[in-house]
Amino acid sequence: MSVLSFVASIILGWMEIRGKNMQCSKLLNKKDKPVPSVPSKIGMLVLYTPALFVGVSSFCLFSTGTRRFILLRSAISALFLKRVLELFRSTAFTIYNQLLMETVEEPNVDLKYTGVVLLAIGLIGNFYHHYKIPKGDLFSRVICPHYLFEILGLFGVSCTAQTVYSICVAVGRIFT
């Protein structure tokens, strides 16, 4: 599961770099291909809602768990409350992967609280830069600071989970 997600993310990222964009890509050159127009708010609601549902419903489906599992579910729910989906597949697999890891011994180095801090910084930074006119602040140093903070938030989730799959999702997001 981890390897397939990682490879798919690299392939999709490489296709974006080469200009072979997906129809839903923000980088799509609309002059090349006519695409039916859907208002962005409706598109985001339709596409992003299931991940939020998975994150929130995990509290009902798995009422018990270690502190790490509870923090992971909270982190994912918070991340997708803002995004409301974008990574439905990854959200469901990350929660399922963490459920499978509940019986495995805790890692020697505990990064769950580091993950919570990274997620908080990522959410705050993303929100701040996402709704700001692109000039000054980090826009003068980074091309897309809102995506930088989104990736930082995903690394926060991966630190909270501390699984190979969650790290592959975070690294894969860099390329897509």
Coordinates of C-alpha atoms in Angstrom, one line a residue:
M1 CA 0.0 0.0 0.0
S2 CA 2.8 2.4 1.0
V3 CA 5.0 1.7 -2.1
L4 CA 2.1 2.0 -4.5
S5 CA 1.0 5.3 -3.1
F6 CA 4.5 6.6 -3.1
V7 CA 5.2 5.5 -6.7
A8 CA 1.8 6.9 -7.9
S9 CA 2.6 10.2 -6.3
I10 CA 6.0 10.4 -8.0
I11 CA 4.5 9.5 -11.4
L12 CA 1.7 12.1 -11.1
G13 CA 4.3 14.7 -10.0
W14 CA 6.6 13.9 -12.9
M15 CA 3.6 14.2 -15.3
E16 CA 2.8 17.6 -13.9
I17 CA 6.4 18.7 -14.3
R18 CA 6.4 17.5 -18.0
G19 CA 3.1 19.4 -18.6
K20 CA 0.9 16.3 -19.0
N21 CA -1.6 17.6 -16.4
M22 CA -4.7 15.8 -15.1
Q23 CA -8.0 17.3 -16.0
C24 CA -8.5 18.4 -12.4
S25 CA -5.0 19.9 -12.1
K26 CA -4.6 23.5 -11.0
L27 CA -1.8 23.7 -13.6
L28 CA -4.0 22.6 -16.5
N29 CA -3.7 24.8 -19.6
K30 CA -7.3 25.3 -20.4
K31 CA -6.4 26.5 -23.9
D32 CA -5.2 23.0 -24.8
K33 CA -8.4 21.2 -23.8
P34 CA -11.9 22.5 -23.2
V35 CA -13.0 21.4 -19.7
P36 CA -16.5 21.7 -18.4
S37 CA -16.7 24.5 -15.9
V38 CA -17.8 23.8 -12.3
P39 CA -17.8 26.5 -9.7
S40 CA -14.7 25.9 -7.5
K41 CA -16.7 25.9 -4.2
I42 CA -19.1 23.2 -5.4
G43 CA -16.2 21.2 -6.8
M44 CA -14.2 21.4 -3.6
L45 CA -17.3 20.4 -1.5
V46 CA -18.1 17.4 -3.7
L47 CA -14.4 16.3 -3.8
Y48 CA -13.3 17.0 -0.3
T49 CA -16.2 16.1 1.9
P50 CA -15.6 12.3 2.1
A51 CA -12.1 12.7 3.8
L52 CA -13.6 14.9 6.5
F53 CA -16.3 12.3 7.0
V54 CA -13.7 9.5 7.3
G55 CA -11.7 11.4 9.9
V56 CA -14.7 12.4 12.0
S57 CA -16.5 9.0 11.7
S58 CA -13.3 7.3 12.9
F59 CA -14.1 8.5 16.4
C60 CA -17.4 6.6 16.3
L61 CA -16.0 3.5 14.5
F62 CA -12.9 3.1 16.8
S63 CA -14.0 4.5 20.2
T64 CA -10.8 3.4 22.0
G65 CA -7.2 3.6 21.2
T66 CA -3.8 4.8 22.4
R67 CA -3.0 8.5 22.7
R68 CA -1.2 8.4 19.4
F69 CA -4.2 6.9 17.6
I70 CA -6.5 9.6 19.1
L71 CA -4.1 12.4 18.2
L72 CA -3.7 11.0 14.7
R73 CA -7.5 10.9 14.2
S74 CA -7.8 14.4 15.5
A75 CA -4.9 15.7 13.3
I76 CA -6.5 14.2 10.2
S77 CA -9.9 15.5 11.0
A78 CA -8.5 19.0 11.6
L79 CA -6.4 18.9 8.4
F80 CA -9.4 17.9 6.3
L81 CA -11.8 20.2 8.1
K82 CA -9.8 22.8 6.3
R83 CA -9.3 21.0 3.0
V84 CA -12.5 19.0 3.3
L85 CA -11.0 16.2 1.1
E86 CA -8.3 16.3 -1.5
L87 CA -6.7 13.1 -0.2
F88 CA -9.7 10.9 0.5
R89 CA -7.8 7.7 -0.4
S90 CA -4.9 8.7 1.8
T91 CA -7.1 9.7 4.8
A92 CA -8.9 6.4 4.8
F93 CA -5.7 4.3 4.3
T94 CA -3.8 6.3 6.9
I95 CA -6.5 5.7 9.6
Y96 CA -6.8 2.1 8.6
N97 CA -3.0 1.7 8.6
Q98 CA -2.8 3.2 12.1
L99 CA -5.5 0.8 13.2
L100 CA -3.4 -2.1 12.0
M101 CA -0.4 -0.6 13.8
E102 CA -2.2 -0.5 17.2
T103 CA -0.8 -3.9 18.2
V104 CA 2.8 -3.0 17.3
E105 CA 5.2 -1.8 20.0
E106 CA 5.5 2.0 20.2
P107 CA 8.5 3.5 18.4
N108 CA 11.7 4.2 20.5
V109 CA 11.6 7.9 19.5
D110 CA 8.2 9.4 20.2
L111 CA 7.2 12.1 17.6
K112 CA 3.5 12.3 18.2
Y113 CA 3.6 15.7 20.0
T114 CA 6.1 17.0 17.4
G115 CA 3.6 16.0 14.8
V116 CA 0.8 17.9 16.6
V117 CA 3.0 21.1 16.7
L118 CA 4.0 20.7 13.0
L119 CA 0.3 20.2 12.0
A120 CA -0.7 23.3 14.0
I121 CA 2.0 25.4 12.3
G122 CA 1.1 24.0 8.9
L123 CA -2.6 24.8 9.3
I124 CA -2.0 28.3 10.6
G125 CA 0.6 29.1 8.0
N126 CA -1.5 27.6 5.2
F127 CA -4.6 29.6 6.3
Y128 CA -2.6 32.8 6.6
H129 CA -0.9 32.6 3.2
H130 CA -3.8 31.0 1.4
Y131 CA -6.0 34.1 1.8
K132 CA -3.4 36.8 1.4
I133 CA -2.5 38.7 -1.8
P134 CA 0.7 36.9 -3.0
K135 CA 3.4 39.4 -2.1
G136 CA 5.8 40.0 0.8
D137 CA 6.0 37.6 3.8
L138 CA 7.0 34.1 2.7
F139 CA 5.9 34.9 -0.9
S140 CA 9.2 36.7 -1.4
R141 CA 11.2 33.6 -0.4
V142 CA 9.0 30.7 -1.4
I143 CA 6.9 30.3 -4.6
C144 CA 3.8 28.8 -2.9
P145 CA 4.0 29.2 0.9
H146 CA 0.5 27.9 1.3
Y147 CA 1.6 24.6 -0.2
L148 CA 4.7 24.6 1.9
F149 CA 2.6 24.8 5.0
E150 CA 0.2 22.2 3.7
I151 CA 3.1 19.8 3.3
L152 CA 4.4 20.7 6.7
G153 CA 0.9 19.8 8.1
L154 CA 1.1 16.4 6.3
F155 CA 4.5 15.8 7.9
G156 CA 2.9 16.6 11.2
V157 CA 0.3 13.9 10.5
S158 CA 3.1 11.5 9.5
C159 CA 5.1 12.3 12.7
T160 CA 2.0 11.7 14.8
A161 CA 1.4 8.3 13.1
Q162 CA 5.0 7.3 12.7
T163 CA 4.3 4.8 10.0
V164 CA 5.9 4.2 6.6
Y165 CA 2.6 4.8 4.8
S166 CA 2.0 8.2 6.4
I167 CA 5.6 9.3 5.5
C168 CA 5.0 8.1 1.9
V169 CA 1.8 10.2 1.7
A170 CA 3.6 13.3 3.0
V171 CA 6.6 12.8 0.7
G172 CA 4.3 12.0 -2.2
R173 CA 2.4 15.2 -1.7
I174 CA 5.6 17.2 -2.4
F175 CA 5.4 15.9 -6.0
T176 CA 1.7 16.3 -6.7

